[in-house]
Coordinates of C-alpha atoms in Angstrom, one line a residue:
F1 CA 19.4 1.4 -15.6
I2 CA 22.8 2.0 -14.0
L3 CA 22.8 2.0 -10.2
V4 CA 25.8 1.5 -8.0
P5 CA 24.7 -0.3 -4.8
T6 CA 27.7 1.1 -2.7
N7 CA 27.2 4.7 -3.8
A8 CA 24.4 7.1 -4.6
F9 CA 21.9 6.1 -7.2
S10 CA 23.1 7.1 -10.7
P11 CA 20.1 8.2 -12.8
P12 CA 19.9 6.5 -16.2
T13 CA 20.3 8.4 -19.4
G14 CA 17.3 10.6 -20.1
F15 CA 16.3 10.9 -16.4
H16 CA 15.0 14.3 -15.5
V17 CA 14.6 15.9 -12.1
R18 CA 11.1 17.0 -11.2
S19 CA 10.5 20.0 -9.1
P20 CA 9.0 19.4 -5.6
C21 CA 5.2 19.1 -5.6
S22 CA 2.8 18.9 -2.8
L23 CA -0.4 17.0 -2.4
Q24 CA -3.2 18.6 -4.2
A25 CA -6.0 16.4 -3.0
E26 CA -8.5 17.9 -0.6
N27 CA -8.7 16.3 2.8
R28 CA -11.9 14.2 3.2
N29 CA -13.0 12.5 6.4
D30 CA -14.4 9.4 4.5
G31 CA -11.6 8.8 2.1
I32 CA -8.9 7.9 1.4
G33 CA 10.1 -13.8 5.5
S34 CA 11.5 -13.6 8.5
N35 CA 11.7 -10.5 10.5
K36 CA 15.0 -9.8 12.4
S37 CA 14.2 -7.5 15.3
T38 CA 16.8 -5.2 16.7
D39 CA 16.8 -3.9 20.2
R40 CA 16.0 -0.2 20.0
P41 CA 15.6 2.1 23.1
S42 CA 12.2 3.5 23.6
S43 CA 11.8 7.2 23.0
D44 CA 9.2 9.9 22.8
S45 CA 9.4 9.7 19.0
D46 CA 8.7 6.0 19.1
A47 CA 5.6 6.7 21.2
L48 CA 4.4 9.4 18.9
S49 CA 4.9 7.1 15.9
G50 CA 2.8 4.5 17.6
M51 CA 0.1 6.9 18.3
A52 CA 0.2 8.1 14.6
T53 CA -0.3 4.6 13.2
S54 CA -2.8 3.3 15.8
R55 CA -5.8 5.2 14.4
F56 CA -7.6 5.2 11.1
P57 CA -6.1 7.6 8.5
N58 CA -8.6 10.4 8.0
S59 CA -6.8 12.3 5.2
V60 CA -4.3 11.9 2.4
E61 CA -1.7 13.4 4.6
D62 CA -2.5 10.9 7.4
Q63 CA -2.1 8.1 4.9
V64 CA 1.3 9.4 3.8
R65 CA 2.4 9.9 7.4
Q66 CA 1.4 6.4 8.4
A67 CA 3.1 4.8 5.4
T68 CA 6.3 6.7 6.1
I69 CA 6.4 5.7 9.7
S70 CA 5.6 2.0 8.8
I71 CA 8.5 1.8 6.3
R72 CA 10.9 3.4 8.7
A73 CA 10.0 1.0 11.5
A74 CA 10.3 -2.0 9.1
S75 CA 13.7 -0.7 7.9
Q76 CA 14.9 -0.5 11.5
D77 CA 13.9 -4.1 11.9
G78 CA 16.0 -5.2 8.9
I79 CA 13.2 -5.3 6.3
H80 CA 13.9 -3.4 3.1
R81 CA 11.5 -4.8 0.6
H82 CA 8.1 -3.2 1.1
S83 CA 4.7 -3.6 -0.4
V84 CA 2.6 -0.5 0.0
R85 CA -1.0 -0.1 -1.0
L86 CA -2.6 3.3 -0.9
L87 CA -6.1 4.6 -1.4
L88 CA -5.7 7.1 -4.2
P89 CA -7.5 10.4 -4.5
I90 CA -9.7 10.3 -7.5
I91 CA -8.7 12.7 -10.3
G92 CA -10.3 13.3 -13.7
A93 CA -13.4 11.2 -12.9
T94 CA -16.4 11.1 -15.3
E95 CA -20.0 10.2 -14.8
L96 CA -19.3 6.7 -16.1
D97 CA -15.8 6.0 -14.9
D98 CA -13.7 7.1 -11.9
W99 CA -10.5 6.2 -13.7
P100 CA -11.1 6.8 -17.5
G101 CA -7.3 7.0 -18.0
G102 CA -6.7 3.6 -16.4
A103 CA -3.3 2.8 -14.8
R104 CA -1.6 5.9 -16.2
Q105 CA -4.2 8.1 -14.5
M106 CA -3.8 6.2 -11.2
M107 CA 0.0 6.8 -11.4
E108 CA -0.6 10.5 -11.7
A109 CA -2.7 10.3 -8.5
A110 CA -0.1 8.2 -6.7
F111 CA 3.0 10.1 -7.7
P112 CA 2.7 13.1 -5.2
L113 CA 1.8 10.7 -2.4
V114 CA 4.8 8.4 -3.0
K115 CA 7.1 11.4 -3.5
D116 CA 6.1 12.7 -0.1
I117 CA 6.7 9.3 1.5
M118 CA 10.1 9.0 -0.1
T119 CA 11.4 12.4 0.8
Q120 CA 10.3 11.9 4.5
L121 CA 12.0 8.5 4.8
P122 CA 15.5 9.7 5.7
S123 CA 14.0 10.8 9.0
A124 CA 14.7 13.8 11.2
K125 CA 18.4 14.0 10.3
D126 CA 17.4 15.2 6.9
S127 CA 16.1 18.5 8.4
Y128 CA 19.6 19.3 9.8
D129 CA 21.0 19.9 6.4
N130 CA 19.0 22.8 4.9
K131 CA 21.5 23.4 2.1
K132 CA 20.8 20.1 0.4
K133 CA 17.5 18.6 -0.7
S134 CA 16.7 15.0 -1.5
I135 CA 16.2 14.6 -5.2
I136 CA 13.7 12.4 -6.9
N137 CA 14.5 11.1 -10.4
E138 CA 11.9 9.1 -12.4
S139 CA 11.8 6.9 -15.4
V140 CA 9.2 4.8 -17.2
I141 CA 10.2 1.2 -17.1
D142 CA 7.2 -0.1 -19.2
Q143 CA 6.0 2.0 -22.0
A144 CA 2.8 0.0 -22.6
D145 CA 1.3 0.7 -19.2
G146 CA 3.5 3.6 -18.2
V147 CA 4.9 1.9 -15.1
R148 CA 7.1 4.4 -13.4
A149 CA 10.1 4.0 -11.2
M150 CA 11.1 6.8 -8.7
F151 CA 14.7 7.0 -7.5
M152 CA 15.4 9.1 -4.5
Q153 CA 18.9 10.5 -3.9
A154 CA 18.8 11.4 -0.2
S155 CA 20.4 14.5 1.1
T156 CA 21.6 12.5 4.1
G157 CA 23.8 10.2 2.1
P158 CA 23.6 7.2 -0.3
E159 CA 22.8 4.8 2.5
D160 CA 19.4 6.5 2.7
D161 CA 18.6 6.4 -1.1
S162 CA 15.5 4.5 -2.0
L163 CA 13.5 3.3 -5.0
A164 CA 9.7 3.0 -5.5
V165 CA 7.9 1.6 -8.5
L166 CA 4.3 2.6 -9.1
L167 CA 1.6 0.1 -10.1
P168 CA 4.0 -2.6 -11.3
S169 CA 2.5 -5.4 -13.3
A170 CA 3.5 -9.0 -13.8
D171 CA 4.9 -8.0 -17.2
T172 CA 7.5 -5.8 -15.5
V173 CA 8.9 -8.4 -13.0
E174 CA 12.1 -8.9 -15.0
Q175 CA 12.8 -5.2 -14.8
L176 CA 12.0 -5.3 -11.1
K177 CA 14.5 -8.1 -10.5
K178 CA 17.2 -6.1 -12.2
L179 CA 16.4 -3.0 -10.1
D180 CA 16.5 -5.2 -7.0
M181 CA 20.1 -6.1 -7.7
E182 CA 21.0 -2.5 -8.4
V183 CA 19.4 -1.2 -5.2
G184 CA 21.2 -3.6 -3.0
P185 CA 19.9 -5.5 0.0
D186 CA 20.1 -2.6 2.6
R187 CA 18.2 0.2 0.9
E188 CA 14.5 0.7 0.7
Y189 CA 12.7 -0.8 -2.3
I190 CA 9.0 -0.1 -2.4
L191 CA 6.3 -1.6 -4.7
V192 CA 3.2 0.7 -4.7
N193 CA -0.2 -0.7 -5.6
S194 CA 1.1 -3.7 -7.4
Q195 CA -1.3 -5.1 -10.0
W196 CA -0.9 -8.9 -9.6
V197 CA -3.2 -11.1 -7.5
R198 CA -2.9 -14.7 -8.7
K199 CA 0.0 -17.0 -9.7
T200 CA -1.4 -17.2 -13.2
D201 CA -0.7 -13.5 -13.6
F202 CA 2.9 -14.6 -14.2
G203 CA 1.9 -17.1 -16.9
G204 CA 0.8 -20.7 -16.8
F205 CA -2.5 -22.4 -16.0
F206 CA -4.3 -24.0 -13.1
G207 CA -2.5 -22.0 -10.4
M208 CA 0.9 -22.4 -12.0
G209 CA 3.2 -19.5 -12.9
S210 CA 6.9 -18.6 -13.0
S211 CA 8.1 -19.8 -9.6
D212 CA 11.1 -17.3 -9.7
S213 CA 8.7 -14.4 -10.3
I214 CA 6.3 -15.5 -7.7
N215 CA 9.0 -16.0 -5.0
F216 CA 10.3 -12.5 -5.9
V217 CA 7.1 -10.6 -5.5
E218 CA 6.1 -12.6 -2.4
N219 CA 9.3 -11.3 -0.7
F220 CA 7.8 -7.8 -0.5
Q221 CA 5.9 -7.6 2.8
P222 CA 2.7 -5.6 3.3
I223 CA 4.3 -2.8 5.4
F224 CA 1.4 -0.4 4.8
H225 CA -1.9 -1.4 3.4
C226 CA -5.1 0.6 3.1
T227 CA -7.9 -0.7 0.9
N228 CA -11.7 -0.6 0.6
V229 CA -14.1 -3.4 0.1
M230 CA -17.9 -4.0 0.0
V231 CA -19.2 -6.8 2.2
E232 CA -22.9 -7.6 2.5
G233 CA -23.8 -4.0 1.6
D234 CA -21.3 -2.5 4.1
I235 CA -18.3 -0.3 3.2
V236 CA -15.2 -1.5 4.9
R237 CA -11.6 -0.5 5.0
I238 CA -8.7 -2.9 5.6
L239 CA -5.7 -1.3 7.3
R240 CA -2.2 -2.6 8.2
T241 CA 0.6 -0.4 9.6
Y242 CA 3.8 -2.1 10.4
P243 CA 4.4 -3.8 12.8
G244 CA 0.7 -4.1 13.8
P245 CA -2.0 -6.6 12.7
W246 CA -4.6 -6.3 10.0
R247 CA -7.4 -4.0 11.2
V248 CA -10.9 -3.9 9.8
Y249 CA -13.0 -0.7 10.0
L250 CA -16.7 -0.3 9.2
R251 CA -18.1 2.9 7.8
N252 CA -20.9 4.1 10.1
E253 CA -23.2 7.0 9.2
S254 CA -25.1 8.9 11.9
N255 CA -27.0 12.2 12.1
E256 CA -26.1 14.9 14.6
D257 CA -28.0 18.2 14.7
G258 CA -29.3 17.6 11.2
K259 CA -25.8 17.0 9.8
E260 CA -24.5 13.7 8.5
K261 CA -21.6 12.3 10.4
I262 CA -19.3 9.6 9.1
D263 CA -17.2 7.5 11.5
W264 CA -14.9 4.5 10.9
I265 CA -15.3 2.0 13.6
E266 CA -12.8 -0.7 14.2
I267 CA -14.7 -4.0 14.3
G268 CA -11.9 -6.6 14.4
T269 CA -8.2 -7.5 13.9
K270 CA -6.3 -10.4 12.4
D271 CA -2.7 -11.3 13.0
V272 CA -0.3 -10.9 10.1
M273 CA 0.9 -14.3 8.8
K274 CA 4.6 -14.1 8.2
T275 CA 5.0 -17.5 6.6
K276 CA 2.8 -19.8 4.6
T277 CA 1.2 -22.2 7.1
S278 CA -0.1 -25.6 6.1
E279 CA -3.6 -24.4 7.0
W280 CA -3.2 -21.5 4.6
Q281 CA -2.0 -23.7 1.8
K282 CA -4.8 -26.1 2.3
S283 CA -7.4 -23.3 2.2
Q284 CA -5.9 -22.0 -1.0
M285 CA -6.2 -25.5 -2.7
K286 CA -9.9 -25.7 -1.6
N287 CA -10.7 -22.3 -3.0
I288 CA -8.7 -22.6 -6.2
N289 CA -10.7 -21.8 -9.3
S290 CA -10.2 -21.3 -13.0
D291 CA -8.3 -18.1 -12.4
G292 CA -5.6 -19.9 -10.5
E293 CA -4.2 -20.0 -7.0
K294 CA -3.9 -16.7 -5.1
L295 CA -0.5 -15.3 -4.2
F296 CA 0.5 -15.3 -0.5
D297 CA -1.4 -12.5 1.1
F298 CA 0.1 -12.6 4.6
G299 CA -3.2 -13.5 6.1
K300 CA -5.2 -10.5 5.0
P301 CA -8.8 -10.8 6.2
T302 CA -11.0 -12.6 3.7
Y303 CA -14.5 -11.7 2.7
E304 CA -15.8 -14.3 5.1
N305 CA -13.5 -13.1 8.0
I306 CA -14.9 -9.6 7.5
R307 CA -18.5 -10.7 7.2
E308 CA -18.2 -12.5 10.6
M309 CA -16.7 -9.3 12.1
I310 CA -19.6 -7.3 10.8
V311 CA -22.3 -9.7 12.0
S312 CA -20.6 -9.9 15.5
W313 CA -20.4 -6.1 15.9
E314 CA -22.9 -5.1 18.6
G315 CA -24.4 -2.3 16.4
Y316 CA -25.0 -4.6 13.4
V317 CA -28.2 -4.2 11.5
P318 CA -28.7 -6.1 8.2
K319 CA -28.9 -3.8 5.1
S320 CA -32.0 -3.7 3.0
L321 CA -31.8 -4.1 -0.8
S322 CA -32.2 -0.3 -1.2
E323 CA -29.6 0.4 1.4
R324 CA -27.2 -1.9 -0.3
A325 CA -27.7 -0.2 -3.6
S326 CA -27.1 3.2 -2.0
A327 CA -24.0 1.9 -0.3
A328 CA -22.6 0.6 -3.6
F329 CA -23.0 4.0 -5.2
T330 CA -21.3 5.7 -2.2
F331 CA -18.5 3.1 -2.3
I332 CA -17.7 3.9 -5.9
K333 CA -17.9 7.7 -5.6
D334 CA -16.2 8.2 -2.2
T335 CA -13.1 6.1 -2.8
L336 CA -10.0 8.3 -2.7

């Protein structure tokens, strides 16, 4: 890969330019370390951005919009290394497996979402130049898993160029480090739906791994995060939009005029942990198992945190065994 940090991205040999593509997924109501702050005057656009990220994303487009706004806000605060986790629209599902094609199929689902995010990043000034369009070049950086890098040449100038890598694995960290140097410190570098969880993913045993690789990946902050979990038979979404806290939403089903209605109710929040506290480190040592110590998760709500939020919710009713079985089926089939 040959990129020149002070100029526009130079696509590597063999790169090809993809034609623009829009999201094909149907909207569904149930799917889907140190920060240096700068003084920015408040504006109507800031207020609108805050409104857009203050609610639960109800569609693929909502998710893209919130991720874009979050990355822009982080960039304005001097953060240019972003971890983004998206709920992906399911494509090509079978009766037995939602993702029969594995990581490669997930990348096909993620590509149009990430493309939309990247092309919207240069902000409103991009719309003033109708003669030029931002260009996305792509390349596979790991043939085994098909890990894909997307380079955007912004129409607004090289300072707005950006790079995103889809579903990177621990095996690709050395390539990611090289790309990090080529991107430079002041342009946006986005890791989307990374596949590592524990330190042992980077080699070693009993919580040990390559310290250089671990420090590198932990430098990418969770700027936008939207995931789903099952807790005590309840379907839950965890959402984080920069610069806000972690927010937890509970799927609530009701019946109105004979029609099923699905709402996502916010049942709790948790502050983002910007540095590893001694309490966090102690908790990790207590919970360490044969799989190794977890990577720093910036204080993302744990299973126990979420369970306490659910039980404390005023509308809480424990699920029966049959309700839990039904919820598990819904959880698998309704995930975007």
